[in-house]
Short mmCIF file of C-alpha atoms in Angstrom, two decimals:
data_model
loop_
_atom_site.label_atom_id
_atom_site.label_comp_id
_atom_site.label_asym_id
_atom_site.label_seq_id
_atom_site.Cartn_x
_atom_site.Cartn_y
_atom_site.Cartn_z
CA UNK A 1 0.00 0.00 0.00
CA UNK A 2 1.05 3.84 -0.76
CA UNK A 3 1.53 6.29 1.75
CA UNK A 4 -1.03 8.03 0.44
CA UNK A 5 -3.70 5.51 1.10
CA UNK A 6 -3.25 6.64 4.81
CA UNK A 7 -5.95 9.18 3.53
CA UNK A 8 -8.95 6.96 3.12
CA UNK A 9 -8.59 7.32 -1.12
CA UNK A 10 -5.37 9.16 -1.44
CA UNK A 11 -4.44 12.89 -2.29
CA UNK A 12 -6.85 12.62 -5.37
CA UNK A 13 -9.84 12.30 -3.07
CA UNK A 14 -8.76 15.40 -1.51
CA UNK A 15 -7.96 17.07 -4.69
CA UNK A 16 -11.91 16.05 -6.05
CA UNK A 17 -12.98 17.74 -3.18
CA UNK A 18 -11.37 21.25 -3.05
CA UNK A 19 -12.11 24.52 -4.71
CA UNK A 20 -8.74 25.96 -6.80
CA UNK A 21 -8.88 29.88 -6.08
CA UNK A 22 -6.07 32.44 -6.21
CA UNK A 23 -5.66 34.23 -2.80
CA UNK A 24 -3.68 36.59 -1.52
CA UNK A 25 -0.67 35.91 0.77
CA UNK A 26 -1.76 37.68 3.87
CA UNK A 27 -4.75 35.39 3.65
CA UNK A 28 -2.34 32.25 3.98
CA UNK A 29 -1.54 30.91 8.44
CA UNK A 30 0.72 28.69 8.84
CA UNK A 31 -1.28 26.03 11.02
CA UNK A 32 0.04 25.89 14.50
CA UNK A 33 0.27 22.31 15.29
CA UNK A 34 2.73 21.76 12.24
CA UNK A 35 6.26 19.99 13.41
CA UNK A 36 8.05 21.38 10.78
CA UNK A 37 10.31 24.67 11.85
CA UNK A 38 13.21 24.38 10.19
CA UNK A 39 13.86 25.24 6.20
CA UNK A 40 17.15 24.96 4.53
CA UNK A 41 17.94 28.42 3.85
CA UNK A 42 19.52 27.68 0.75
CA UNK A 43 16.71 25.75 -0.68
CA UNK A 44 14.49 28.63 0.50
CA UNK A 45 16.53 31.13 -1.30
CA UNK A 46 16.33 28.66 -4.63
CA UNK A 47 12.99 27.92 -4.37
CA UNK A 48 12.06 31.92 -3.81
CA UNK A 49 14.33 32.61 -7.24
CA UNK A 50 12.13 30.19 -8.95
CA UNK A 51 8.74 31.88 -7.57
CA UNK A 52 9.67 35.24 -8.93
CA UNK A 53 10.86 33.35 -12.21
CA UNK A 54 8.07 31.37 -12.73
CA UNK A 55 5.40 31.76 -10.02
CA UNK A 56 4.25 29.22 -7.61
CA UNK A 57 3.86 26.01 -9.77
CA UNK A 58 2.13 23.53 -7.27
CA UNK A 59 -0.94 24.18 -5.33
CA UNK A 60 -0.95 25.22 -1.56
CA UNK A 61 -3.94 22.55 0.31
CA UNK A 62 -5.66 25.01 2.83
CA UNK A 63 -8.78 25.00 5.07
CA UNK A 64 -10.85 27.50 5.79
CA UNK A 65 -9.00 28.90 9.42
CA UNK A 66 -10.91 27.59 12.11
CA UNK A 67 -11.29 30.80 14.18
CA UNK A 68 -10.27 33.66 11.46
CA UNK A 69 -12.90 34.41 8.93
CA UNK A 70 -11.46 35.05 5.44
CA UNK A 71 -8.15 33.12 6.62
CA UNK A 72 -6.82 29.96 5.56
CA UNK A 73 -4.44 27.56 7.52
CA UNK A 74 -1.98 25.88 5.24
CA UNK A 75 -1.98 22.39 5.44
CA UNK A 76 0.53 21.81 2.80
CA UNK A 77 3.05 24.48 0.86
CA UNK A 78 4.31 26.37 4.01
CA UNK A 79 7.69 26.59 2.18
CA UNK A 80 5.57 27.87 -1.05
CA UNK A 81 4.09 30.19 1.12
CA UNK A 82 7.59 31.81 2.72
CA UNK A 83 9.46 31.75 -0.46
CA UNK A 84 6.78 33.99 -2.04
CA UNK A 85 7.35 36.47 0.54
CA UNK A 86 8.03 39.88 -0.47
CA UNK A 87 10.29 40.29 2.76
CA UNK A 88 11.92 36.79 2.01
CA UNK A 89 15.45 38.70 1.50
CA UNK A 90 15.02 40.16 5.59
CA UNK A 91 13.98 36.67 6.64
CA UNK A 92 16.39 34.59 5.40
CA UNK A 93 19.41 38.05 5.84
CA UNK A 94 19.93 37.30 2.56
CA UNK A 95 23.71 39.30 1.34
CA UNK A 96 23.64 41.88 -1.17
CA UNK A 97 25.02 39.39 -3.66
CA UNK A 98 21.82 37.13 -3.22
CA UNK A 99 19.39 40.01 -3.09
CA UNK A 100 20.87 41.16 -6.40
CA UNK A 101 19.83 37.44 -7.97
CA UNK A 102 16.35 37.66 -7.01
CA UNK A 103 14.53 39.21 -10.00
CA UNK A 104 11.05 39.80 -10.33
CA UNK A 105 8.42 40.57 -8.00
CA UNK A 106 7.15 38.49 -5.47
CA UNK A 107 3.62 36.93 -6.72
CA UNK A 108 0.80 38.70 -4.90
CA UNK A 109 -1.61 35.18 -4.70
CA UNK A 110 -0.96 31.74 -4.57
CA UNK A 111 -2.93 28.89 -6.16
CA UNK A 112 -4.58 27.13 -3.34
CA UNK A 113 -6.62 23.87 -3.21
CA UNK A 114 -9.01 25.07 -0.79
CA UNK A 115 -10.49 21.32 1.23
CA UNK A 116 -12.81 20.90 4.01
CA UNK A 117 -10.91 18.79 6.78
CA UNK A 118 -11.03 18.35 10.34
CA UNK A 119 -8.19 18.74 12.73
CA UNK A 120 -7.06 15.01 12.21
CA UNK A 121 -7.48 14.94 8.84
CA UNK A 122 -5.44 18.04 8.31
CA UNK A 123 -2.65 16.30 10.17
CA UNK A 124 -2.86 13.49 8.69
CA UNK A 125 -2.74 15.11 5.13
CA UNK A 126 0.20 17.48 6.11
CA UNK A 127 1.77 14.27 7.18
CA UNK A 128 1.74 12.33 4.53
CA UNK A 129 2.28 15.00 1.84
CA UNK A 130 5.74 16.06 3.37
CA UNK A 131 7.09 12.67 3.79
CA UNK A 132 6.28 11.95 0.14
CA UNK A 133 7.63 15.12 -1.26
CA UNK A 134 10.15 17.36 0.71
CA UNK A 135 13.71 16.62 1.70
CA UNK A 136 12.87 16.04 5.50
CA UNK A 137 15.96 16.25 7.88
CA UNK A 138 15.48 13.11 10.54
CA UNK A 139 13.57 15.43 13.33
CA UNK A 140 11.21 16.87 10.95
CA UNK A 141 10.58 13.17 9.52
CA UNK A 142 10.17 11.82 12.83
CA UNK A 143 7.86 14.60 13.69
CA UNK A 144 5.17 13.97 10.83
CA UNK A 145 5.46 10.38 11.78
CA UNK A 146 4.64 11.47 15.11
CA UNK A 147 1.52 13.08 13.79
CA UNK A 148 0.25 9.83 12.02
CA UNK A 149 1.39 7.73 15.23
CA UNK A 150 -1.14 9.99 17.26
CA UNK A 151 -3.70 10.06 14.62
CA UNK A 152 -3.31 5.73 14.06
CA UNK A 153 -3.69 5.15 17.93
CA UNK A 154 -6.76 8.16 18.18
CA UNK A 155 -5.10 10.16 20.86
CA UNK A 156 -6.37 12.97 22.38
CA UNK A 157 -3.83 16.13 21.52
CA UNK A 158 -4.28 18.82 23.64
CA UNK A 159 -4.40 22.22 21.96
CA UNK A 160 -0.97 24.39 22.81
CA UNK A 161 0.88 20.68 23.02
CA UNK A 162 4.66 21.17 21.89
CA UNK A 163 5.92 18.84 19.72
CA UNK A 164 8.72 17.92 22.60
CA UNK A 165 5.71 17.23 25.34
CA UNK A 166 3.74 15.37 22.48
CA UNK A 167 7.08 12.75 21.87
CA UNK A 168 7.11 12.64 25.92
CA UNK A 169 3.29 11.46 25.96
CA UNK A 170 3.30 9.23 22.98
CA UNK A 171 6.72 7.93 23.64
CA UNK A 172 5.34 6.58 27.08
CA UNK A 173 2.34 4.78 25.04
CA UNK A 174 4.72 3.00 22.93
CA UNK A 175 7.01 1.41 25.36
CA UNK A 176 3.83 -0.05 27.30
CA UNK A 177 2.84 -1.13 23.50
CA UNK A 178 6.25 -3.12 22.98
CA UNK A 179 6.62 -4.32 26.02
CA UNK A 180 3.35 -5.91 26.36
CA UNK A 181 1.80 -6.09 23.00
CA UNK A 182 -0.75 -9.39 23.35
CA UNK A 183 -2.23 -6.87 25.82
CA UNK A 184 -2.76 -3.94 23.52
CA UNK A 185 -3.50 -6.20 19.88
CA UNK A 186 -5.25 -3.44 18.20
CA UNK A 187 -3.45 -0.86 18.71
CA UNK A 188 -0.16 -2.72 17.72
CA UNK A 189 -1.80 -4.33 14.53
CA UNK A 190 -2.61 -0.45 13.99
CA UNK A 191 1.10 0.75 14.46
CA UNK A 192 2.10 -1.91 12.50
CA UNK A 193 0.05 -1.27 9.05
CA UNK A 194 1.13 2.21 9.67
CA UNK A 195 4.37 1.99 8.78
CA UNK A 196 4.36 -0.80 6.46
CA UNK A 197 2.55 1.76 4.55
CA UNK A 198 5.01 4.41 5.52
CA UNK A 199 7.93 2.14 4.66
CA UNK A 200 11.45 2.16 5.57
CA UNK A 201 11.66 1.29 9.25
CA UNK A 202 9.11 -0.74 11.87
CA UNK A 203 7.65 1.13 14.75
CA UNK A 204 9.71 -0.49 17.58
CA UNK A 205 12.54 1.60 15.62
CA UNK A 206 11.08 4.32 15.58
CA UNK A 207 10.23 4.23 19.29
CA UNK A 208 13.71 3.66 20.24
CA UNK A 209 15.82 5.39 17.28
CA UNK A 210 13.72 8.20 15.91
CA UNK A 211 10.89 9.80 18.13
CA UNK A 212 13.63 10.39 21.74
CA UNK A 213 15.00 12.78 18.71
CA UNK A 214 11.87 15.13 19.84
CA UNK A 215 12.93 15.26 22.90
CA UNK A 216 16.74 16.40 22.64
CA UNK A 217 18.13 20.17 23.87
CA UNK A 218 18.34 23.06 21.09
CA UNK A 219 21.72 22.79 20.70
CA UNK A 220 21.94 19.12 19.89
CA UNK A 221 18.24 19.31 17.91
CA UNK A 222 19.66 22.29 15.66
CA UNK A 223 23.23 20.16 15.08
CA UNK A 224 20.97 17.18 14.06
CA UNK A 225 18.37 19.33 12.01
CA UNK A 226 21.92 20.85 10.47
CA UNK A 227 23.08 17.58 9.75
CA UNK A 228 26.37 18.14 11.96
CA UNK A 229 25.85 15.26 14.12
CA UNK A 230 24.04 11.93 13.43
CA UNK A 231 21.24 11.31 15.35
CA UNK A 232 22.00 8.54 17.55
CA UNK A 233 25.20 10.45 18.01
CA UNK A 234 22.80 13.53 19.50
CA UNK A 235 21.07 10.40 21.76
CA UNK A 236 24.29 9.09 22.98
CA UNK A 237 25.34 12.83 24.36
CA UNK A 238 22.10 13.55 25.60
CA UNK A 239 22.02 10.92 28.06
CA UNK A 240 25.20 11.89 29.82
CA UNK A 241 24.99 13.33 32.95
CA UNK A 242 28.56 14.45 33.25
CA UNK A 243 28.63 17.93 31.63
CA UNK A 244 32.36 17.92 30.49
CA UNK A 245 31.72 14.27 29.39
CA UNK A 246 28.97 15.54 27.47
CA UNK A 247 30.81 18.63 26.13
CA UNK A 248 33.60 16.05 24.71
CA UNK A 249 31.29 14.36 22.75
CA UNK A 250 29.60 17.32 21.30
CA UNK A 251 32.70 18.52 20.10
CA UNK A 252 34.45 14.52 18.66
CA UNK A 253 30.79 14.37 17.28
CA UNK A 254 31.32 18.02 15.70
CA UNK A 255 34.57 17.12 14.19
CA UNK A 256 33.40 13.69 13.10
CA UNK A 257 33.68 11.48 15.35
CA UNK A 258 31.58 8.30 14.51
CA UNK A 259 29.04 6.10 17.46
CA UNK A 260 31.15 3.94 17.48
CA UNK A 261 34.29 6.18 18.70
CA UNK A 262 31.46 7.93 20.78
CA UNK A 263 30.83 5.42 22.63
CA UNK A 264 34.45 3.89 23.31
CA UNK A 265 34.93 7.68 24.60
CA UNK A 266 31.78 6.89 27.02
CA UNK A 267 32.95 3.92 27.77
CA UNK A 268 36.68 4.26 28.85
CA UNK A 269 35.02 7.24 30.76
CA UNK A 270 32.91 4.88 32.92
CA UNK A 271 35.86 2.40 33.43
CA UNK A 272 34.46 0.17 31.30
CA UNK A 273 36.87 0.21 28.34
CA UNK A 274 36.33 -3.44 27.99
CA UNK A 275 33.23 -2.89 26.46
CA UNK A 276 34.21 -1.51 23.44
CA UNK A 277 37.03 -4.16 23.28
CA UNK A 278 34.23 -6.42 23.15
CA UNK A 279 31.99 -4.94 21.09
CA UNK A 280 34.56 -4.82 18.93
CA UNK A 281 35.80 -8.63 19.00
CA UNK A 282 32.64 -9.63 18.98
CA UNK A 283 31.78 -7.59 15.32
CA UNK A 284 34.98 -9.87 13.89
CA UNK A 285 34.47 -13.67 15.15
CA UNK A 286 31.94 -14.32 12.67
CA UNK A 287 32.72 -17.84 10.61
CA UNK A 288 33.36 -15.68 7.18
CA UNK A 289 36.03 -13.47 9.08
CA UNK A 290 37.49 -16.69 10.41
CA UNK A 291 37.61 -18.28 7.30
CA UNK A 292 39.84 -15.61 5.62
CA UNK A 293 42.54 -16.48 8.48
CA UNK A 294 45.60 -18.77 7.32
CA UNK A 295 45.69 -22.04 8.78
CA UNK A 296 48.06 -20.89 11.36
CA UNK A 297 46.30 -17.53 12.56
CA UNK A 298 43.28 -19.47 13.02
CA UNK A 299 44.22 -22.13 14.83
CA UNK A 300 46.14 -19.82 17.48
CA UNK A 301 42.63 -17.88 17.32
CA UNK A 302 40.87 -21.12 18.14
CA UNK A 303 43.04 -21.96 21.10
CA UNK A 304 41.87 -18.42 22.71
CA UNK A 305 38.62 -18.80 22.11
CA UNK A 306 38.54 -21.75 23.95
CA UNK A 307 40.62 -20.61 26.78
CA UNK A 308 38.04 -17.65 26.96
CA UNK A 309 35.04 -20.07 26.90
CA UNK A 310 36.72 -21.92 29.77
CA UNK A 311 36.99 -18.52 31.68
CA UNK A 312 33.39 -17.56 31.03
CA UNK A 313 32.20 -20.78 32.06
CA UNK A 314 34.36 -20.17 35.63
CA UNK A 315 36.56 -23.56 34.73
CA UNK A 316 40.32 -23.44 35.46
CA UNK A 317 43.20 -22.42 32.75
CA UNK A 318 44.00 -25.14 30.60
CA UNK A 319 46.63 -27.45 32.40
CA UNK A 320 45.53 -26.88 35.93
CA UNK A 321 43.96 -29.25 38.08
#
């Protein structure tokens, strides 16, 4: 199934049942309960140079705003909708260079598919429309996936909820869902067709791996949204509680430091250097690595394997009584 069969007949259901009309930008609100805060700035400054070029050449989905008359809340284009700006250059402190290369005017409507949706389904749409066509960094992705986790499961979302309290909430739901799921069978069948129709990763990885990303500190969230640090690099930092431990990190991780060093940093910190020894043993004693030894190296890698078995098993060294 396509993603966008999450909308009960798919974006050309939608499309049957909206009105096209021109209207002006200061019509246009960006909803408030959209995830989505952070545009590349050069894409924004491309995508603006294209507007005045060539106008806006994909529809905006609004819905009549639920509290302004003669408003719309944009449920998909928001990045349409700043690139048109007329005041895009002082937004983005665009440099006299990149002013110059804007030419034209800024287009005084947009085309808008105007639909009739309720809160969930405007979620839900928004959702699926940016994970099928923008260039998501790995917060905003696990935001909208967020959204459709909370619409799949028919939670309650409080009006004013941050996206950082939402993750908190939902996050809580979905280790009582993997940890007993016999108990909870509809709701982790539900979770489940989700994101086989979303694709890509199963929803016990995106508990662990992607939603804690909501939760992380500005400075780690922007170096993640930046694509400075990996995001289980940002998760790895974020739980230590030793501040100059943590600044370390944030810096290796800065330079490019991989998990993997990360976490033999974290490690040989705790006194527990062993465990990256380990780890890292472990990663090489599979048959095919063996196999590539010469009949020599292998056998003397046999022998201490063995005498290592007989130490885990709490037997004495070879040759003792």
């Amino acid at each position: 199934m396509a993603r966008e069969d999450l909308l009960d007949g798919g974006l050309s259901r939608v499309a049957a049942q909206g009105t096209l009309r021109q209207l002006r930008r200061e019509q246009l609100v960006p909803a408030p309960w959209q995830p989505r805060r952070s545009f590349d700035r050069s894409a924004l400054l491309a995508l603006a140079r294209s507007v005045r070029a060539e106008g806006v050449r994909q529809n905006l989905v609004v819905r009549p705003h639920p509290t302004r008359g003669g408003h719309y809340e944009i449920v998909a284009g928001e990045r349409r909708w700043r690139a048109s700006d007329p005041e895009v250059a002082a937004s983005l402190a665009l440099t006299p260079e990149e002013v110059a290369s804007l030419e034209g005017e800024a287009p005084r409507t947009l085309p808008c598919l105007i639909v009739t949706l309720d809160d969930g389904e405007a979620r839900r749409l928004s959702a699926v429309e940016n994970l099928q066509r923008e260039n998501l960094d790995p917060v905003d992705e696990a935001s909208y996936r967020l959204l459709l986790v909370v619409d799949a499961l028919g939670l309650d979302v409080g009006a004013g909820a941050t996206t950082s309290k939402l993750a908190q909430e939902v996050g809580r739901r979905l280790h009582a869902l993997r940890n007993a799921p016999d108990q909870f069978p509809e709701e982790t069948a539900a979770l489940r067709r989700l994101f086989e129709q979303l694709g890509t990763l199963t929803w016990e990885s995106y508990t662990t791996n992607h939603l804690p990303l909501l939760q992380l500190p500005d400075d780690l969230l922007t170096a993640v949204r930046e694509g400075r640090i990996a995001g289980r690099s940002a998760l790895l930092i974020h739980r230590q509680a030793d501040p100059a431990l943590r600044a370390e990190l944030l810096d290796r991780a800065l330079a490019g430091a991989s998990l993997k060093e990360l976490t033999g940093v974290v490690d040989t910190h705790q006194g527990k250097a062993w465990r990256t020894l380990a780890a890292e043993v472990r990663g090489r004693l599979g048959a095919r690595q063996l196999d590539r030894l010469d009949g020599a190296r292998r056998t003397r890698v046999v022998g201490l394997l063995q005498q290592l078995q007989r130490e885990l098993d709490g037997g004495p060294p070879e040759g003792e009584a």
